[in-house]
CSV table of C-alpha atoms in Angstrom, one decimal:
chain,number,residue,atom,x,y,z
A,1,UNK,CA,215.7,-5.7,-30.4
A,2,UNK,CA,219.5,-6.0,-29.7
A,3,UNK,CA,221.0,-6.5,-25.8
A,4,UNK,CA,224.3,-6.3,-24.8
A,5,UNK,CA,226.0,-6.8,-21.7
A,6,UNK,CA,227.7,-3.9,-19.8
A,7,UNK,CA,230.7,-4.2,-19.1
A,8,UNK,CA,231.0,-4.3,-15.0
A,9,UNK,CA,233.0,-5.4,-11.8
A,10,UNK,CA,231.6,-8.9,-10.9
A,11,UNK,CA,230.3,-7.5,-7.3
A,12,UNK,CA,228.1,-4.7,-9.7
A,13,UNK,CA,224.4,-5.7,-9.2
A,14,UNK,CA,224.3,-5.3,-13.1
A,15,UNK,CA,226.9,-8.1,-13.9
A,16,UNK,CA,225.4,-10.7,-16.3
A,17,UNK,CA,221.9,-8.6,-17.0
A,18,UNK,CA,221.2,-8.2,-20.4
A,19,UNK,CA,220.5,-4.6,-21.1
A,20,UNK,CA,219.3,-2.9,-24.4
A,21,UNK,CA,221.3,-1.3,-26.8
A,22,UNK,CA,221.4,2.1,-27.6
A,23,UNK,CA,219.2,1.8,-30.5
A,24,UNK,CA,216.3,-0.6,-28.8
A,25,UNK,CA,216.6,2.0,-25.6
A,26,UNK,CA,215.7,4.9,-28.6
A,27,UNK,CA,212.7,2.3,-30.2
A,28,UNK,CA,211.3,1.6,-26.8
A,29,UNK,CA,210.9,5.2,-25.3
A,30,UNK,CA,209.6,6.1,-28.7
A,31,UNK,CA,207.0,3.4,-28.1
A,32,UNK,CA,206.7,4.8,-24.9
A,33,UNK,CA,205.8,8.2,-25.8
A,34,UNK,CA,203.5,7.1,-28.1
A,35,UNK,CA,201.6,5.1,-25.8
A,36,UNK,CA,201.3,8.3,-23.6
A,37,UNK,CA,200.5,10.0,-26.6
A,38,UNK,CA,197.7,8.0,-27.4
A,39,UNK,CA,196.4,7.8,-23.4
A,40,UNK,CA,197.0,11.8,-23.6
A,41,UNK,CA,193.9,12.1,-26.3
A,42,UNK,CA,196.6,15.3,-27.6
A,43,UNK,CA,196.0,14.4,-30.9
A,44,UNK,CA,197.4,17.5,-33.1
A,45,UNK,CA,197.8,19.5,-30.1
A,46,UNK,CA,201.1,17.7,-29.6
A,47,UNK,CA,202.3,20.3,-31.5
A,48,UNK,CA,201.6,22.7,-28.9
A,49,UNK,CA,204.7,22.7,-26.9
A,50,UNK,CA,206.5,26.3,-24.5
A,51,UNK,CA,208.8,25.7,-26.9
A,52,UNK,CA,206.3,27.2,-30.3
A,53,UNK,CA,204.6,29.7,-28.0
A,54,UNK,CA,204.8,33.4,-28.5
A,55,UNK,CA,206.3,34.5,-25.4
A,56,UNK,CA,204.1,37.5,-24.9
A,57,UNK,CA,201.2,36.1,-26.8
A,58,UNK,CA,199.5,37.2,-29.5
A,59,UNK,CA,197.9,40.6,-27.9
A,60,UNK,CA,198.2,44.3,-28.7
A,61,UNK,CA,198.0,45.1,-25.2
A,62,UNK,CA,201.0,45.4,-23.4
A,63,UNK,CA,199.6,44.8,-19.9
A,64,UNK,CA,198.3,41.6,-21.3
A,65,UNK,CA,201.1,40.8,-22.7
A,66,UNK,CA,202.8,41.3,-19.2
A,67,UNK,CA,199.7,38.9,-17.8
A,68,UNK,CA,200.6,36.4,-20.5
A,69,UNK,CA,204.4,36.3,-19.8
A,70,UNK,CA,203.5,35.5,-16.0
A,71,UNK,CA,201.0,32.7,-16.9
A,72,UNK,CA,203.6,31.5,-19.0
A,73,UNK,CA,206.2,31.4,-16.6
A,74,UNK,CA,203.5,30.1,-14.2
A,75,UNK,CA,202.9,27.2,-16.0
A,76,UNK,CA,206.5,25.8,-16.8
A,77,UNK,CA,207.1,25.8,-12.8
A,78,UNK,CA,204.1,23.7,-12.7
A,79,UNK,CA,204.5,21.6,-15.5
A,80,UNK,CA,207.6,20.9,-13.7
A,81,UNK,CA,206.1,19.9,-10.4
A,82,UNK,CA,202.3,19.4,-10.8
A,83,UNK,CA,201.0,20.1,-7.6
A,84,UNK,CA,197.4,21.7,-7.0
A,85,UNK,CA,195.0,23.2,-9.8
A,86,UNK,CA,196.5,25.5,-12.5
A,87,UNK,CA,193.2,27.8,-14.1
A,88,UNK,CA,193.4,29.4,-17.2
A,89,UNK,CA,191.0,31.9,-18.3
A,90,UNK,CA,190.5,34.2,-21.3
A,91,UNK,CA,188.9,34.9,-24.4
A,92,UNK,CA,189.2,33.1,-27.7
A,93,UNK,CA,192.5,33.3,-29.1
A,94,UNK,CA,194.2,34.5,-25.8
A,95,UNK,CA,196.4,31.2,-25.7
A,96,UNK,CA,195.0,29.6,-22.7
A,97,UNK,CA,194.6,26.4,-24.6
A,98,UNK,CA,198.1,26.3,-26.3
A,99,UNK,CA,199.4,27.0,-22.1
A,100,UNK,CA,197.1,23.9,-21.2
A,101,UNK,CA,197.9,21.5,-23.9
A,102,UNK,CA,202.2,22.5,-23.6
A,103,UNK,CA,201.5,21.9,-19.6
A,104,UNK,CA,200.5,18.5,-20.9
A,105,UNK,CA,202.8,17.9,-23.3
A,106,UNK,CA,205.8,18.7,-21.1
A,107,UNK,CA,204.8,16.3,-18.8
A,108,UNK,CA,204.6,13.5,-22.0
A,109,UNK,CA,208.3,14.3,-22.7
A,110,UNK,CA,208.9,13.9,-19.1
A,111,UNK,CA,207.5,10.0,-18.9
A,112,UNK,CA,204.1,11.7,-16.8
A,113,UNK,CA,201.2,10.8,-18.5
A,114,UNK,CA,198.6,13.6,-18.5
A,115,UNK,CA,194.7,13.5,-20.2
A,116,UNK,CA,193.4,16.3,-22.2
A,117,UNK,CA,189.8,16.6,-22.7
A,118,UNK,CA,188.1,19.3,-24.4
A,119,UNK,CA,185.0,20.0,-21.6
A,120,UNK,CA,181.9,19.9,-24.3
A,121,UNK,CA,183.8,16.9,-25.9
A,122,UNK,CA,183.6,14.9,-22.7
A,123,UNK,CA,180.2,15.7,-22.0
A,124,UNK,CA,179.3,14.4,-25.4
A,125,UNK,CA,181.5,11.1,-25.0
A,126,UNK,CA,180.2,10.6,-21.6
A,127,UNK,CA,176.0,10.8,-22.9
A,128,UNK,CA,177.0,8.5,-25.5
A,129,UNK,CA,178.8,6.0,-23.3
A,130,UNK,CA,174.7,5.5,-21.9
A,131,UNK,CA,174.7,3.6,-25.4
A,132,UNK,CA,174.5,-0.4,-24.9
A,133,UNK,CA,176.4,-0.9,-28.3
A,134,UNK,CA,179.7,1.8,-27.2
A,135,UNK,CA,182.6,0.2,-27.4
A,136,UNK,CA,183.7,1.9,-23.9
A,137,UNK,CA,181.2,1.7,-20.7
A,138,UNK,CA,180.0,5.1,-19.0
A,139,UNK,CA,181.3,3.6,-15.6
A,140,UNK,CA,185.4,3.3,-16.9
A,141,UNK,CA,185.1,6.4,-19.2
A,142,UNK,CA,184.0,8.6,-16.6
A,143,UNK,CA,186.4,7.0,-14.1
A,144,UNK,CA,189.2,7.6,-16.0
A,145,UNK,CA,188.7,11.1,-16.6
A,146,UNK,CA,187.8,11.4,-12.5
A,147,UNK,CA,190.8,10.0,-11.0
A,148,UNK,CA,193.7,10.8,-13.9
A,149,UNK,CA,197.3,11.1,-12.4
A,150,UNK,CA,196.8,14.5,-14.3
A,151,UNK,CA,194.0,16.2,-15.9
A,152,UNK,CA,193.3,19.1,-17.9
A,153,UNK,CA,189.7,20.5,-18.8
A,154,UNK,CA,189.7,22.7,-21.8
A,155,UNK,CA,187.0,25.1,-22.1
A,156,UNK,CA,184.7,25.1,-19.0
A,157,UNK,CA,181.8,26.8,-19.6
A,158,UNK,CA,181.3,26.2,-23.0
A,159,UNK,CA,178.7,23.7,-22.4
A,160,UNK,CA,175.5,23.3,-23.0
A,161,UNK,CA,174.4,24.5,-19.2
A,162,UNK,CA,172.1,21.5,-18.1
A,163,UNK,CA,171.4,20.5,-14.9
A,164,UNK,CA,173.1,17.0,-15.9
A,165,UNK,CA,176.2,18.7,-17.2
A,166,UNK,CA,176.7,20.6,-14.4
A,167,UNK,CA,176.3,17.6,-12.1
A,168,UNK,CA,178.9,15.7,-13.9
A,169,UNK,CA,181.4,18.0,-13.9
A,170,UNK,CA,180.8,19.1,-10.4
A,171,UNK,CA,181.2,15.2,-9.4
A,172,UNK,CA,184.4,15.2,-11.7
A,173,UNK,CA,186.2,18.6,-9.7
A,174,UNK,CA,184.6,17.4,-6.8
A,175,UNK,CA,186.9,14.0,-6.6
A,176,UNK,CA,189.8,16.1,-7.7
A,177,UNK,CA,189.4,18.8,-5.4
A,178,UNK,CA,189.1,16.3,-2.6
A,179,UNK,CA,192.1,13.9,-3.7
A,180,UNK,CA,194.3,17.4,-4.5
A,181,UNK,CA,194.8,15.9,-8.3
A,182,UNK,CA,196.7,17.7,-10.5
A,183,UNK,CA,194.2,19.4,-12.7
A,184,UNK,CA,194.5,21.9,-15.5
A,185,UNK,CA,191.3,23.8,-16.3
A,186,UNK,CA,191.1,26.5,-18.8
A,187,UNK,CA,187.8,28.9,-18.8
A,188,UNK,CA,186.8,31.1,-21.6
A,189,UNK,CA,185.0,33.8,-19.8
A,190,UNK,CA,185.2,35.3,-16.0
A,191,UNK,CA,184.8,32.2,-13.5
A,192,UNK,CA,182.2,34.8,-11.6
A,193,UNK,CA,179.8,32.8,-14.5
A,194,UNK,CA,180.4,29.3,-13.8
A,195,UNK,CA,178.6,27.4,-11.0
A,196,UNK,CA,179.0,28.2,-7.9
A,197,UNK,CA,180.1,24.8,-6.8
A,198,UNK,CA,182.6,24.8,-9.2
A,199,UNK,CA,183.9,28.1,-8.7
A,200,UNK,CA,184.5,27.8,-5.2
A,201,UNK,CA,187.1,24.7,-6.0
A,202,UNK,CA,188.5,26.6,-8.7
A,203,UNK,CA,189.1,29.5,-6.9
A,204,UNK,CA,190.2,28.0,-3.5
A,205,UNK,CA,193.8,29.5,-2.6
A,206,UNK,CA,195.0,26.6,-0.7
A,207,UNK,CA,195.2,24.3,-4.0
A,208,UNK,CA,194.8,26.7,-7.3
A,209,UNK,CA,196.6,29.2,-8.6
A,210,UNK,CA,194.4,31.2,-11.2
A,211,UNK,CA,195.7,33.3,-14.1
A,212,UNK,CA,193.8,35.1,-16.3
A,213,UNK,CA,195.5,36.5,-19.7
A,214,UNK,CA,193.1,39.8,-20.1
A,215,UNK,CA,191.3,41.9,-17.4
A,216,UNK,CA,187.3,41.0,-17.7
A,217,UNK,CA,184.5,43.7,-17.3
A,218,UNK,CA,182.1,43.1,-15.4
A,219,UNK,CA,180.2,40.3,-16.9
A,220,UNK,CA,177.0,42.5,-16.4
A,221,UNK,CA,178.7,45.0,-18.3
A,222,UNK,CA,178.3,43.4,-21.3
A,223,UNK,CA,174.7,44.1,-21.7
A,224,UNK,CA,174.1,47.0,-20.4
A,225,UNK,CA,172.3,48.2,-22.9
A,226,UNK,CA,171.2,51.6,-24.1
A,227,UNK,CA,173.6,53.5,-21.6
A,228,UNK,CA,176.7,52.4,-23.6
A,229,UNK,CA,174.8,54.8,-26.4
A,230,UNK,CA,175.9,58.2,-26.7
A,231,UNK,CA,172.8,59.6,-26.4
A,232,UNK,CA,171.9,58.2,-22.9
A,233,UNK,CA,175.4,58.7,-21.6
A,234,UNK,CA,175.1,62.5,-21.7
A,235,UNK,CA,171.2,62.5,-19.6
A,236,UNK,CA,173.0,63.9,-16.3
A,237,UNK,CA,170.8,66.0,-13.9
A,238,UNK,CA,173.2,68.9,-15.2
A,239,UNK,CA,171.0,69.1,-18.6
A,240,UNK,CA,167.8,68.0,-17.2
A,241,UNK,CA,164.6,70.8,-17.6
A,242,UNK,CA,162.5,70.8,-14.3
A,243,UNK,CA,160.5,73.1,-15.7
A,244,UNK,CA,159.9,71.8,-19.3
A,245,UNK,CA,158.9,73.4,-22.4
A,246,UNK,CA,155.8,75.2,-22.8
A,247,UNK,CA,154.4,72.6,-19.8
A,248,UNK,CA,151.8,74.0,-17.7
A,249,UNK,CA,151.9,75.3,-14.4
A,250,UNK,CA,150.7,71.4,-13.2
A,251,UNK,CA,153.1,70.0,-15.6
A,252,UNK,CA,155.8,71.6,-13.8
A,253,UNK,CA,155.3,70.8,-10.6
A,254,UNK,CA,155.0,66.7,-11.7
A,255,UNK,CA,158.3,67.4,-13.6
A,256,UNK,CA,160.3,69.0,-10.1
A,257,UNK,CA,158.8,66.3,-8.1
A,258,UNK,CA,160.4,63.5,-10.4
A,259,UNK,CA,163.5,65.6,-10.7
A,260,UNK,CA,163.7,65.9,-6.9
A,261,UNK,CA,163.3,62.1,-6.1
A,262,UNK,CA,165.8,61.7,-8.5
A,263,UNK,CA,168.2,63.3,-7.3
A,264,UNK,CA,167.4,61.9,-3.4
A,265,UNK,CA,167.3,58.6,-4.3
A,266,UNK,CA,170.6,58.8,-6.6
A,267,UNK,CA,171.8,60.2,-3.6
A,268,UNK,CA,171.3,57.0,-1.3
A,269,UNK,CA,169.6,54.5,-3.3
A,270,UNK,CA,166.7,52.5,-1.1
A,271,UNK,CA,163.8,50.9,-2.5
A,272,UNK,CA,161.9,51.3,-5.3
A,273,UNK,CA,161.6,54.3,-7.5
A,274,UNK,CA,158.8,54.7,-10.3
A,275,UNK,CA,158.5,56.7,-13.0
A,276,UNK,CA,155.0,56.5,-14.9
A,277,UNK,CA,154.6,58.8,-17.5
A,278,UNK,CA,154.1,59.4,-21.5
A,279,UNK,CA,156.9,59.0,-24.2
A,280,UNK,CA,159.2,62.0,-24.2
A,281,UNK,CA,158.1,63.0,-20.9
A,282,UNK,CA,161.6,62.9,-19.5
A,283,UNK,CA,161.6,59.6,-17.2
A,284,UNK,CA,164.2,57.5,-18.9
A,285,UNK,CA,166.7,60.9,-18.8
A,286,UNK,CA,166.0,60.8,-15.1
A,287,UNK,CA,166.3,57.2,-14.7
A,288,UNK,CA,170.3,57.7,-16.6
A,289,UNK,CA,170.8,60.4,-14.4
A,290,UNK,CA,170.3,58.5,-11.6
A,291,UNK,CA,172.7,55.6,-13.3
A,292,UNK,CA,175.2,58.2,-14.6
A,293,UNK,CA,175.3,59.6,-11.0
A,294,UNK,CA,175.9,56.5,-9.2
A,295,UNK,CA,178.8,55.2,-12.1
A,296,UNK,CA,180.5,58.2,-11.4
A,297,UNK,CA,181.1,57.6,-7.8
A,298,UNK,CA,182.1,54.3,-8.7
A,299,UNK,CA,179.3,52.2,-8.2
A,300,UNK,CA,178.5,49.6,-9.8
A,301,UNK,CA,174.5,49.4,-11.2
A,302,UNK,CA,172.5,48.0,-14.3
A,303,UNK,CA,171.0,50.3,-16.8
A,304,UNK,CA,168.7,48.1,-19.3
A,305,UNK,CA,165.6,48.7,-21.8
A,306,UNK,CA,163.2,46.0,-20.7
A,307,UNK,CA,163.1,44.5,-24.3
A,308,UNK,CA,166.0,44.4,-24.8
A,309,UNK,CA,166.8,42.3,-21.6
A,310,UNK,CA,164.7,40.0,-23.1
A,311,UNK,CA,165.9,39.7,-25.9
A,312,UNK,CA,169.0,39.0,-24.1
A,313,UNK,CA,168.1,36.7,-21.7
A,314,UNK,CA,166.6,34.5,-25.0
A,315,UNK,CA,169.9,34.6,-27.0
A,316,UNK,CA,171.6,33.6,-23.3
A,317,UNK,CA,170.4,30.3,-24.1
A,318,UNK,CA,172.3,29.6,-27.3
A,319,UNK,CA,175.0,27.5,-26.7
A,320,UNK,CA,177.5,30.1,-28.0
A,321,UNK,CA,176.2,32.6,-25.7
A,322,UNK,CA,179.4,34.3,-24.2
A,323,UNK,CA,177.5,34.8,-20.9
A,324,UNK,CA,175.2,31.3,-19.8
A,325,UNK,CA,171.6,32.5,-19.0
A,326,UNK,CA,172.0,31.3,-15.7
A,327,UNK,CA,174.7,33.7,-15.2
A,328,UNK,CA,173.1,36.9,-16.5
A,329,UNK,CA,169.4,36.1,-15.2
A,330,UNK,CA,171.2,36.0,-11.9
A,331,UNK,CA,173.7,39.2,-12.0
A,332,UNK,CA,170.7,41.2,-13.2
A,333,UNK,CA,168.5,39.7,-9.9
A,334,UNK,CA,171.3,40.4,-7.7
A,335,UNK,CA,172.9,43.5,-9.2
A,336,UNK,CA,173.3,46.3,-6.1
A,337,UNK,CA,171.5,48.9,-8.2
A,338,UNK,CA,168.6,47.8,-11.3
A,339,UNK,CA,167.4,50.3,-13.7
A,340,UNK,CA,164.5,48.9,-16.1
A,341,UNK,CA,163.4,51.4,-18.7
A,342,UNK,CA,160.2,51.1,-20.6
A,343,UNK,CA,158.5,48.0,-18.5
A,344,UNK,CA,155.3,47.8,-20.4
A,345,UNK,CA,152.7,45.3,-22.4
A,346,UNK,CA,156.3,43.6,-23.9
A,347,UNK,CA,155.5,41.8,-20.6
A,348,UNK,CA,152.0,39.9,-22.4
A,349,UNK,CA,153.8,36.6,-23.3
A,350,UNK,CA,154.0,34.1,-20.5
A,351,UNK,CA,157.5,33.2,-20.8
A,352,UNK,CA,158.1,36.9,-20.7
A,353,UNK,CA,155.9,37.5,-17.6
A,354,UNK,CA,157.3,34.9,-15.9
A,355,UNK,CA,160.9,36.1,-16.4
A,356,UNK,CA,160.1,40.0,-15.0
A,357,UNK,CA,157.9,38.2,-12.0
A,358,UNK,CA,160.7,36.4,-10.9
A,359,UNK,CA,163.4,39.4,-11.1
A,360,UNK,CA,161.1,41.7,-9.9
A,361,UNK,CA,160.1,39.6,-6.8
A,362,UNK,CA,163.0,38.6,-5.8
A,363,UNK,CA,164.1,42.7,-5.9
A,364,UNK,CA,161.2,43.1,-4.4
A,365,UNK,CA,161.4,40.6,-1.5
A,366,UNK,CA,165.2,41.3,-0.8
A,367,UNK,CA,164.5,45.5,-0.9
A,368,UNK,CA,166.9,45.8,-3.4
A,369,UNK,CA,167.2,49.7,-5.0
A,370,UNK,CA,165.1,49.6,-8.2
A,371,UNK,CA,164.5,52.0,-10.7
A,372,UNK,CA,161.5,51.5,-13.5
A,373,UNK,CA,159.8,53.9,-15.8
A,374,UNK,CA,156.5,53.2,-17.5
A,375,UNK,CA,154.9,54.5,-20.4
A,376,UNK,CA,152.0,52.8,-19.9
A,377,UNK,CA,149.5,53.4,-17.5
A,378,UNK,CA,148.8,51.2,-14.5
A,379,UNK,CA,145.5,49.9,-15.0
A,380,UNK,CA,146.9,48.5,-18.4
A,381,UNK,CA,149.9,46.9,-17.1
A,382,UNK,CA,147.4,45.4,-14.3
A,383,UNK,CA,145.6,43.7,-16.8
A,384,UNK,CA,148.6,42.2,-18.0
A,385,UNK,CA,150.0,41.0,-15.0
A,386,UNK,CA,148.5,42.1,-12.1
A,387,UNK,CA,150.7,40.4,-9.4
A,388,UNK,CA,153.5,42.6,-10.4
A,389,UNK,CA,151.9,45.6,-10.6
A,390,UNK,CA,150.9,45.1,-6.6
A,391,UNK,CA,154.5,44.9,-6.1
A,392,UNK,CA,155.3,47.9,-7.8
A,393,UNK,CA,152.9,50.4,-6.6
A,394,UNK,CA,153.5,48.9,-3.0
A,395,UNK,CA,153.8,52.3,-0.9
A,396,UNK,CA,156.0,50.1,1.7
A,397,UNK,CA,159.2,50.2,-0.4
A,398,UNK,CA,157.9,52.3,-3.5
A,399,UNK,CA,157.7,55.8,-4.2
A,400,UNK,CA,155.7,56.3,-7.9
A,401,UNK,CA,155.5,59.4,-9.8
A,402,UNK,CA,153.6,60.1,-12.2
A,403,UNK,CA,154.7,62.8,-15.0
A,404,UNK,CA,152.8,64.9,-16.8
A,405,UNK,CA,154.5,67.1,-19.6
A,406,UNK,CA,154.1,67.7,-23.4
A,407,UNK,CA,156.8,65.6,-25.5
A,408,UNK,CA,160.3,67.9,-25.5
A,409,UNK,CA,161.4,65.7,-28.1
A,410,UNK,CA,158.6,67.4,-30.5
A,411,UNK,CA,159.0,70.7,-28.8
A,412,UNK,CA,162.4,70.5,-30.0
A,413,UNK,CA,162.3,70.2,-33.2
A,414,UNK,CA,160.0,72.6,-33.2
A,415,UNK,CA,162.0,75.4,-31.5
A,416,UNK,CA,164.9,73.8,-34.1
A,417,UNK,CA,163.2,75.4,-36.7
A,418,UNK,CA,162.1,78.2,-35.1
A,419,UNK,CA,165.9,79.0,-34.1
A,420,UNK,CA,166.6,78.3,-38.0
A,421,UNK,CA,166.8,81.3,-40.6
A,422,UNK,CA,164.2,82.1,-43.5
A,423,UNK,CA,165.4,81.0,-46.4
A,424,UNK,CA,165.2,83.8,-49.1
A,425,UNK,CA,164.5,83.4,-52.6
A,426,UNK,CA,165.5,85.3,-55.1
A,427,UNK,CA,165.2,85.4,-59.1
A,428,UNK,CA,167.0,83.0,-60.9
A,429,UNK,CA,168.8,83.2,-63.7
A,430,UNK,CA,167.5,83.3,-66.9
């Protein structure tokens, strides 16, 4: 390395230091920036400056191209001055993590040395740190993530959702939260589905500013089931048949009795209505209706086929669910307005038992509106589980109906062909 001497008044307090040259000054802020470099744990990402960003990202959209320019703009100012959180959310390929890692690479270029840490990552580096024979100790890996001059978490709520995870990163947010770190913390889905705990920090005015780069739906939304089809979009209490096709006199008056409940509780929602009655009977075209009606005023409520909410609540395990089960089991519990179509002997399986008792209880306790229709009959879903049948034939906060009418569904095709023309055949030709 070469020195030299600048050339001062005697009385300068630099007189007589030795000061490096040009060329050492360029080899030791390269060294520099490597060292950051390495602490930074960038790796490729270094590449991922403001500078090779599209400037109104990569979507179709203009209004989220408008959200993207403001996040952007957002997150020079901060990589700037680092003060408080900056939260990122969107989906996969939004750009949230390019924002992130050029928040920490502008700080790099500016001497600041920032940690990136991909949140599964960590969680997997900090379970094997438990390991006698790693090379770094739980206690100073988890420390130095904790208390980093600044810190950014890419991809919360991508990970496994374990109690131990959860308490980890909490403890981790927590300690920033509390010291005001500087954190960056990008989220690929709505932070509605992340802890509580966590969300609270996250979205606490005083110290984050949160940007999101596409407008979420309603995470509930996303499974909602058969009333995104078509089919059950159109049941409306415009097009429902009180009086039913070829029913009896009886059948009839079961059929204006449902359809009158319908329309009252649809109306003002309280308690629990059921609907008990055959396949093609009508109930699950009242039960739309009821959804249908409410959606249209704006209101927000949770049409599902019972297996099918199984079967989601299973796949919500998966680590690459997009919605944690924790997340969705809850929003259904909660949700201001439930609508559970065909809740039947798909309820034999414990696990499955187990997962309807608790939802249904905790409705049921809280008097929160419920709609449910049944194709089987009472006696046979008692047999199955008995302590939530109690529940739903409860007169204190359930009205049931029972509904008895032929299939339409048959009698439709039947008048179908009765509506189509003979077909006449004559000679052919010879």
């Amino acid at each position: 390395m070469g020195f030299v001497y600048p050339a001062v008044a005697e009385a300068h307090p630099d007189f007589g230091q030795a000061m490096p040259c040009a060329c050492t000054q360029q080899e030791l802020e390269s060294e520099r920036l490597a060292r950051l470099q390495r602490y930074s744990n960038l790796g490729p990402l270094v590449r991922m400056t403001f500078e090779s960003l599209v400037r109104g990202g990569r979507s179709g959209d203009p209004t989220n191209q408008e959200r993207f320019q403001g996040a952007l703009d957002a997150a020079q100012a901060y990589a700037g001055d680092p003060q408080g959180w900056f939260v990122i959310t969107g989906s996969s390929g939004s750009g949230k993590t390019h924002l992130a890692a050029a928040i920490a690479n502008a700080l790099l270029a500016q001497g600041s040395p920032a940690l990136f840490v991909v949140v599964p990552d960590l969680l997997d580096h900090l379970r094997a740190a438990f390991n006698p024979a790693s090379a770094e100790s739980y206690d100073q890996l988890f420390e130095q993530v904790r208390a980093a001059p600044c810190l950014v978490l890419d991809d919360l709520g991508a990970q496994s959702s374990t109690p131990w995870a959860q308490e980890k990163l909490y403890q981790i947010l927590s300690h920033r939260y509390s010291a005001q770190l500087p954190t960056v913390v990008t989220a690929a889905g709505p932070l509605e589905t992340l802890d509580e705990r966590l969300r609270t920090r996250l979205c606490d005015p005083e110290i984050a500013q949160v940007w999101s780069l596409e407008e979420h739906a309603d995470v509930l939304y996303q499974y909602r089931g058969a009333l995104a089809l078509e089919l059950l979009s159109q049941m409306t209490f415009r097009n429902y048949e009180p009086e039913g096709m070829n029913a009896t006199a009886a059948q009839q008056q079961t059929l204006r009795a449902a359809f009158d409940n319908a329309v009252r509780f649809a109306r003002e929602p309280e308690g629990w209505l059921v609907f008990i009655g055959p396949h093609g009977s009508g109930k699950t075209h009242l039960a739309a209706a009821i959804a249908n009606a409410q959606l249209q005023q704006g209101k927000p409520v949770f049409f599902v086929v019972v297996p099918d909410l199984l079967d989601h609540l299973r796949a919500a395990f998966a680590p690459e669910s997009k919605l944690p089960y924790d997340a969705l089991f809850e929003g259904v519990r909660t949700t201001p307005l439930l609508i559970l179509d065909d809740l039947g002997t798909q309820s034999s399986s414990p696990w499955a038992r187990e997962k309807l008792f608790q939802l249904l209880n905790y409705r049921y306790n809280g008097r929160l509106p419920t709609v449910i229709t049944l194709s089987c009959g009472l006696d046979e879903l008692a047999q199955v589980s008995p302590a939530l049948t109690s529940r739903i034939v409860d007169p204190r906060g359930s009205i049931v109906i029972h509904i008895d009418a032929p299939d339409y569904r048959t009698q439709e095709r039947l008048r179908e062909q009765e509506r189509r023309p003979t077909p006449r055949y004559g000679r052919g030709r010879r």
